Coordinates of C-alpha atoms and ligand atoms in Angstrom, one line a residue:
M27 CA -17.0 16.3 25.3
L28 CA -16.8 15.2 21.7
L29 CA -15.1 12.2 20.1
A30 CA -13.5 12.2 16.7
T31 CA -12.7 8.9 15.1
G32 CA -10.0 9.3 12.5
G33 CA -9.1 12.6 14.2
A34 CA -5.4 12.0 13.4
G35 CA -6.2 12.0 9.7
Y36 CA -6.4 14.8 7.1
I37 CA -10.0 16.1 7.5
G38 CA -10.3 14.9 11.1
S39 CA -7.3 16.7 12.4
H40 CA -8.3 20.0 10.7
T41 CA -11.8 19.6 12.2
V42 CA -10.5 18.7 15.7
R43 CA -8.5 21.9 15.5
A44 CA -11.6 23.9 14.5
L45 CA -13.8 22.3 17.2
R46 CA -11.3 23.2 19.9
A47 CA -11.0 26.7 18.6
A48 CA -14.8 27.0 19.0
G49 CA -14.5 26.0 22.6
H50 CA -15.2 22.2 22.5
E51 CA -13.3 19.5 24.2
V52 CA -12.4 16.7 21.9
V53 CA -10.9 13.2 22.3
V54 CA -9.4 11.6 19.2
Y55 CA -9.8 7.8 18.6
D56 CA -7.6 6.6 15.8
D57 CA -5.5 3.5 15.1
L58 CA -2.8 5.6 13.4
S59 CA -2.9 3.2 10.4
E60 CA -3.0 6.3 8.1
G61 CA -3.1 9.2 10.6
H62 CA -0.3 11.0 12.4
R63 CA 0.1 11.4 16.1
D64 CA 1.5 14.9 15.7
A65 CA -1.6 16.1 13.9
V66 CA -3.6 15.7 17.1
G67 CA -1.7 18.4 18.9
D68 CA -2.4 18.3 22.7
A69 CA -5.9 16.8 22.4
P70 CA -6.3 13.5 24.2
L71 CA -5.6 10.6 21.8
V72 CA -6.8 7.0 22.3
V73 CA -5.0 4.7 19.9
G74 CA -7.5 2.0 19.0
D75 CA -9.3 0.2 16.2
L76 CA -12.9 0.9 15.3
L77 CA -13.6 -2.8 15.6
D78 CA -12.7 -2.8 19.3
T79 CA -16.2 -2.0 20.6
G80 CA -15.1 -2.4 24.2
L81 CA -12.4 0.2 24.0
L82 CA -14.7 2.6 22.1
Q83 CA -17.3 2.1 24.8
R84 CA -14.8 2.7 27.6
T85 CA -13.5 5.8 25.8
L86 CA -17.0 7.2 25.4
A87 CA -17.9 6.5 29.0
D88 CA -14.6 7.6 30.6
F89 CA -14.6 11.0 28.7
G90 CA -18.4 11.5 29.1
V91 CA -18.8 11.9 25.3
S92 CA -22.2 13.4 24.1
G93 CA -21.4 13.8 20.4
V94 CA -19.3 11.9 17.8
L95 CA -17.7 12.9 14.5
H96 CA -16.9 9.7 12.5
F97 CA -14.1 10.2 10.0
A98 CA -12.2 6.9 10.4
A99 CA -12.4 4.8 7.3
R100 CA -10.4 3.3 4.4
C101 CA -10.9 5.7 1.5
Y102 CA -9.0 4.6 -1.6
V103 CA -11.3 3.8 -4.5
G104 CA -8.8 1.6 -6.3
E105 CA -7.9 -0.3 -3.2
S106 CA -11.6 -0.9 -2.4
M107 CA -12.0 -2.8 -5.7
Q108 CA -8.9 -4.9 -5.0
Q109 CA -9.7 -5.6 -1.3
P110 CA -13.5 -5.3 -0.9
R111 CA -13.6 -7.3 2.3
L112 CA -11.2 -4.9 4.0
Y113 CA -13.5 -2.0 3.0
W114 CA -16.7 -3.8 4.3
R115 CA -14.8 -4.7 7.5
I116 CA -13.5 -1.2 8.4
N117 CA -16.2 1.0 6.9
R118 CA -19.3 -1.1 7.6
D119 CA -18.3 -3.3 10.6
G120 CA -16.2 -0.5 12.1
T121 CA -19.2 1.9 11.9
R122 CA -21.5 -0.7 13.4
S123 CA -19.1 -1.1 16.2
L124 CA -19.1 2.6 16.8
L125 CA -23.0 2.7 16.7
A126 CA -23.2 -0.1 19.3
A127 CA -20.7 1.6 21.6
M128 CA -22.7 4.9 21.3
A129 CA -26.0 3.2 22.0
A130 CA -24.5 1.6 25.1
C131 CA -23.2 5.0 26.4
G132 CA -26.1 7.2 25.4
A133 CA -24.2 9.4 22.9
R134 CA -27.0 10.5 20.6
A135 CA -25.5 12.9 18.1
L136 CA -23.3 11.8 15.1
V137 CA -21.7 13.5 12.1
F138 CA -20.7 11.0 9.5
S139 CA -18.1 11.4 6.7
S140 CA -19.8 10.2 3.5
T141 CA -18.7 11.1 0.0
C142 CA -19.9 12.2 -3.5
A143 CA -18.9 8.7 -4.5
V144 CA -22.3 7.5 -3.3
Y145 CA -23.8 9.1 -6.4
G146 CA -21.7 7.2 -9.0
V147 CA -22.2 8.8 -12.4
P148 CA -24.6 11.6 -11.7
E149 CA -27.9 11.9 -13.6
S150 CA -27.7 15.7 -13.6
L151 CA -25.4 18.6 -12.5
P152 CA -25.0 20.3 -10.1
M153 CA -25.6 17.2 -7.9
S154 CA -28.3 17.6 -5.3
E155 CA -28.8 15.4 -2.3
D156 CA -32.0 14.1 -3.9
L157 CA -30.2 12.4 -6.8
H158 CA -30.5 8.6 -7.0
R159 CA -27.4 7.0 -5.3
A160 CA -25.7 4.5 -7.5
P161 CA -22.1 4.0 -6.4
I162 CA -19.7 2.5 -9.0
N163 CA -17.1 1.3 -6.6
V164 CA -16.9 -0.7 -3.3
Y165 CA -15.8 2.4 -1.3
G166 CA -18.9 4.3 -2.4
E167 CA -21.1 1.2 -1.7
T168 CA -19.8 0.9 1.9
K169 CA -20.5 4.6 2.5
A170 CA -24.0 4.5 1.0
A171 CA -24.8 1.4 3.1
M172 CA -23.7 3.2 6.3
E173 CA -25.7 6.3 5.4
D174 CA -28.8 4.1 5.5
E175 CA -27.9 2.3 8.7
I176 CA -27.1 5.5 10.5
A177 CA -30.3 7.2 9.4
A178 CA -32.3 4.1 10.6
V179 CA -30.9 4.2 14.2
E180 CA -33.8 5.2 16.5
G181 CA -33.2 8.2 18.7
L182 CA -29.9 9.2 17.0
R183 CA -29.6 12.7 15.6
S184 CA -27.2 12.4 12.6
G185 CA -25.6 14.7 10.1
I186 CA -24.4 12.9 7.0
F187 CA -22.0 15.0 4.9
R188 CA -21.1 14.0 1.3
Y189 CA -17.8 15.6 0.8
F190 CA -16.6 16.5 -2.7
N191 CA -12.8 16.8 -3.2
A192 CA -11.2 17.9 0.1
A193 CA -8.1 20.0 -0.6
G194 CA -5.8 22.7 0.9
A195 CA -4.4 22.8 4.4
A196 CA -4.4 25.0 7.5
P197 CA -3.6 28.6 6.3
D198 CA -0.8 28.9 8.8
G199 CA 0.9 25.8 7.4
S200 CA 0.7 23.9 10.7
L201 CA -1.4 21.0 9.5
A202 CA -1.1 19.3 6.1
E203 CA -2.5 16.6 3.8
R204 CA -0.2 13.6 4.4
H205 CA -1.6 10.6 2.6
D206 CA 0.6 7.6 1.7
P207 CA 0.1 6.8 -1.1
E208 CA -1.1 10.2 -2.2
T209 CA -3.8 9.9 -4.8
H210 CA -5.2 13.5 -4.7
L211 CA -4.5 15.8 -7.7
I212 CA -3.4 19.0 -5.9
P213 CA -0.7 17.5 -3.6
L214 CA 0.5 15.3 -6.5
A215 CA 0.8 18.2 -8.9
L216 CA 2.6 20.4 -6.2
R217 CA 5.1 17.6 -5.5
A218 CA 5.7 17.2 -9.3
A219 CA 6.3 21.0 -9.6
R220 CA 8.6 21.0 -6.5
D221 CA 10.6 17.9 -7.6
G222 CA 10.7 18.6 -11.3
T223 CA 9.0 15.2 -12.0
V224 CA 6.3 14.5 -14.6
L225 CA 2.7 14.4 -13.6
T226 CA 0.4 11.9 -15.2
V227 CA -3.1 13.2 -16.1
H228 CA -5.6 10.4 -16.5
G229 CA -7.3 11.2 -19.8
D230 CA -7.9 14.4 -21.8
D231 CA -10.7 13.2 -24.1
Y232 CA -13.7 13.6 -21.7
P233 CA -16.7 15.6 -23.0
T234 CA -15.7 18.7 -21.0
P235 CA -14.5 22.1 -22.4
D236 CA -10.8 21.2 -22.1
G237 CA -11.1 17.4 -22.2
T238 CA -10.1 16.8 -18.6
C239 CA -12.2 15.8 -15.6
I240 CA -14.1 18.4 -13.6
R241 CA -14.3 18.2 -9.8
D242 CA -15.5 20.4 -6.9
Y243 CA -12.4 21.1 -4.7
V244 CA -13.4 22.2 -1.2
H245 CA -10.9 23.7 1.3
V246 CA -10.5 21.4 4.3
C247 CA -11.0 24.3 6.7
D248 CA -14.4 24.9 5.1
L249 CA -15.2 21.3 5.7
A250 CA -14.1 21.7 9.3
S251 CA -16.3 24.7 9.9
A252 CA -19.4 22.8 8.5
H253 CA -18.7 20.0 11.1
V254 CA -18.6 22.5 13.9
A255 CA -21.9 23.9 12.9
A256 CA -23.4 20.4 12.4
I257 CA -22.4 18.9 15.8
E258 CA -23.6 22.1 17.6
D259 CA -26.9 22.0 15.8
L260 CA -27.4 18.3 16.5
L261 CA -26.5 18.6 20.2
A262 CA -28.9 21.4 20.5
G263 CA -31.7 19.1 19.3
G264 CA -31.5 19.8 15.5
E265 CA -33.1 17.3 13.2
S266 CA -31.0 14.7 11.3
F267 CA -29.9 15.8 7.8
V268 CA -27.9 14.8 4.7
A269 CA -25.9 17.5 3.0
N270 CA -23.3 17.8 0.3
L271 CA -20.2 19.7 1.1
G272 CA -19.0 21.4 -2.1
Y273 CA -18.8 24.9 -3.4
G274 CA -21.0 24.1 -6.5
R275 CA -18.1 25.1 -8.8
G276 CA -16.5 22.6 -11.1
V277 CA -12.8 23.0 -11.9
S278 CA -11.0 21.0 -14.6
V279 CA -7.7 19.1 -14.1
R280 CA -6.1 21.6 -16.5
Q281 CA -7.4 24.5 -14.5
V282 CA -5.9 23.0 -11.3
L283 CA -2.5 22.5 -13.1
D284 CA -2.6 26.2 -14.2
A285 CA -3.2 27.2 -10.6
V286 CA -0.3 25.1 -9.5
R287 CA 2.0 26.8 -12.1
R288 CA 0.8 30.2 -11.0
V289 CA 1.1 29.6 -7.3
T290 CA 4.5 27.8 -7.4
G291 CA 6.0 29.9 -10.2
R292 CA 7.5 26.7 -11.4
P293 CA 7.0 24.7 -14.7
L294 CA 5.0 21.5 -14.5
E295 CA 5.5 18.8 -17.0
V296 CA 2.4 16.7 -17.8
H297 CA 2.1 13.3 -19.4
V298 CA -1.4 12.4 -20.6
G299 CA -2.2 8.7 -19.9
P300 CA -5.4 6.7 -20.4
R301 CA -8.6 7.3 -18.5
R302 CA -8.9 5.6 -15.1
P303 CA -11.8 3.2 -15.0
G304 CA -14.7 4.6 -12.9
D305 CA -13.8 8.3 -13.2
P306 CA -17.0 10.3 -14.1
A307 CA -16.3 13.3 -16.4
E308 CA -17.9 15.9 -14.1
L309 CA -18.8 16.0 -10.4
Y310 CA -19.8 19.1 -8.7
A311 CA -22.2 19.8 -5.9
D312 CA -25.4 21.7 -5.4
G313 CA -24.2 23.1 -2.1
A314 CA -27.3 25.0 -1.1
R315 CA -28.6 22.7 1.6
A316 CA -25.5 23.0 3.9
R317 CA -25.6 26.8 3.5
E318 CA -29.2 27.0 4.4
R319 CA -29.5 24.3 7.0
L320 CA -26.3 25.1 8.9
E321 CA -25.7 28.7 7.8
W322 CA -22.4 27.3 6.4
T323 CA -20.4 30.2 5.0
P324 CA -17.2 29.0 3.3
A325 CA -14.2 31.2 3.8
Y326 CA -11.8 29.8 1.2
D327 CA -13.8 29.3 -2.0
D328 CA -11.0 30.2 -4.3
L329 CA -8.8 27.7 -6.2
D330 CA -5.5 29.7 -5.9
T331 CA -6.0 30.1 -2.2
I332 CA -6.5 26.3 -1.8
V333 CA -3.4 25.6 -3.8
E334 CA -1.4 28.3 -1.9
H335 CA -2.3 26.7 1.4
A336 CA -1.4 23.2 0.2
W337 CA 1.9 24.6 -1.3
A338 CA 2.9 26.2 2.0
T339 CA 3.1 22.7 3.6
L340 CA 5.0 21.1 0.7
R341 CA 7.5 23.6 -0.6
D342 CA 11.1 22.9 0.2
Ligands
NAD559 N1 -10.2 13.3 1.4 C1 -11.3 13.4 0.7 O1 -11.3 14.1 -0.4 C2 -12.6 12.7 1.1 C3 -13.7 12.8 0.2 C4 -14.9 12.2 0.6 C5 -15.0 11.6 1.8 N2 -13.9 11.4 2.6 C6 -14.1 10.7 3.9 O2 -13.6 11.5 4.9 C7 -13.1 10.7 6.0 C8 -11.7 11.3 6.3 O3 -10.9 11.2 5.1 P1 -9.3 11.7 5.1 O4 -9.0 12.1 3.7 O5 -9.1 12.6 6.2 O6 -8.6 10.3 5.4 P2 -7.4 9.9 6.3 O7 -6.9 8.6 5.8 O8 -6.4 11.0 6.3 O9 -8.0 9.8 7.7 C9 -8.7 8.6 8.2 C10 -8.2 8.3 9.6 O10 -8.9 7.2 10.1 C11 -8.0 6.3 10.7 N3 -8.4 4.9 10.7 C12 -8.5 4.2 9.6 N4 -9.0 3.0 9.9 C13 -9.2 3.0 11.2 C14 -9.7 2.0 12.2 N5 -10.0 0.8 11.8 N6 -9.8 2.3 13.5 C15 -9.4 3.6 13.9 N7 -9.0 4.5 13.0 C16 -8.9 4.2 11.7 C17 -6.6 6.5 10.0 O11 -5.5 6.2 10.8 C18 -6.7 8.0 9.7 O12 -6.2 8.8 10.7 C19 -13.1 9.3 5.5 O13 -14.2 8.7 6.1 C20 -13.3 9.5 4.0 O14 -14.0 8.3 3.4 C21 -12.7 12.0 2.3

């Protein structure tokens, strides 16, 4: 049995679906602060807070959990700067609570959701796992700190994934990205195209070919398949690892907006506002390690496909 904290959220719910399709039993542990009960399907759901070590421990013991996927966190960069204590409480203290419960129950394999935000402004591109980590926001700081604490736990086999920009949705339209507030470009642009509203682009004077920021958008189902490979590897005795999850392909904001116009067949009006503080010009992964270490083979490495799958869940 596996346990997925945050399994009612965006990446967690897609991964729970993939794990179950691969034949694993999964129990979801989520306080539903951001997640959705209906995203869990008919997998068992324990509604609880990460900080409740006793409930975590009982859940691990009652379900006989051997491996954990830890998605639950607060994950808004701006909010982390306004409410740093909240981020240290949920992301650090919540992860410590999970590690304590796992130690008490003998669950010795963990996959952790980290982020490319741990790198801050990268020294070089594409970004390899060996780059110096220098987060520039509290969210990234909490994730970098937990990477270190997890790696230091004796006897724990851990897989630390640094996701780039998760995007897209289940190809059959049955699961979606439902964040509130939504801060991610693709759903925001699709909603603007659907509703005929104006989308704000944060800066077009970056030192990139078209002046807008460049990111590495990864289909959420490709993230999910990497998690399946990782937990299976760790449970089979594989060594701990740290790996980026990105395609290694940078796409600009303007290229995303063109894809949104192509896929929706609708006009999309854009207002160019000022840069957002703390947005590096370019972030894209060196994704070789995940491909080699886990034989990860992405199935949806195509911008229009990602946008099409997201659109299928948003169109009216
Ligand atoms: N979405 C991205 O592009 C992205 C990029 C890099 C890293 N990540 C990381 O991936 C993970 C999942 O991200 P997501 O986009 O699916 O977020 P999400 O908000 O959709 O999912 C997080 C889930 O955790 C739950 N949760 C939050 N606090 C909790 C608590 N105290 N106790 C129990 N459950 C709690 C929420 O209810 C939610 O279901 C996070 O750790 C995030 O930092 C996401």
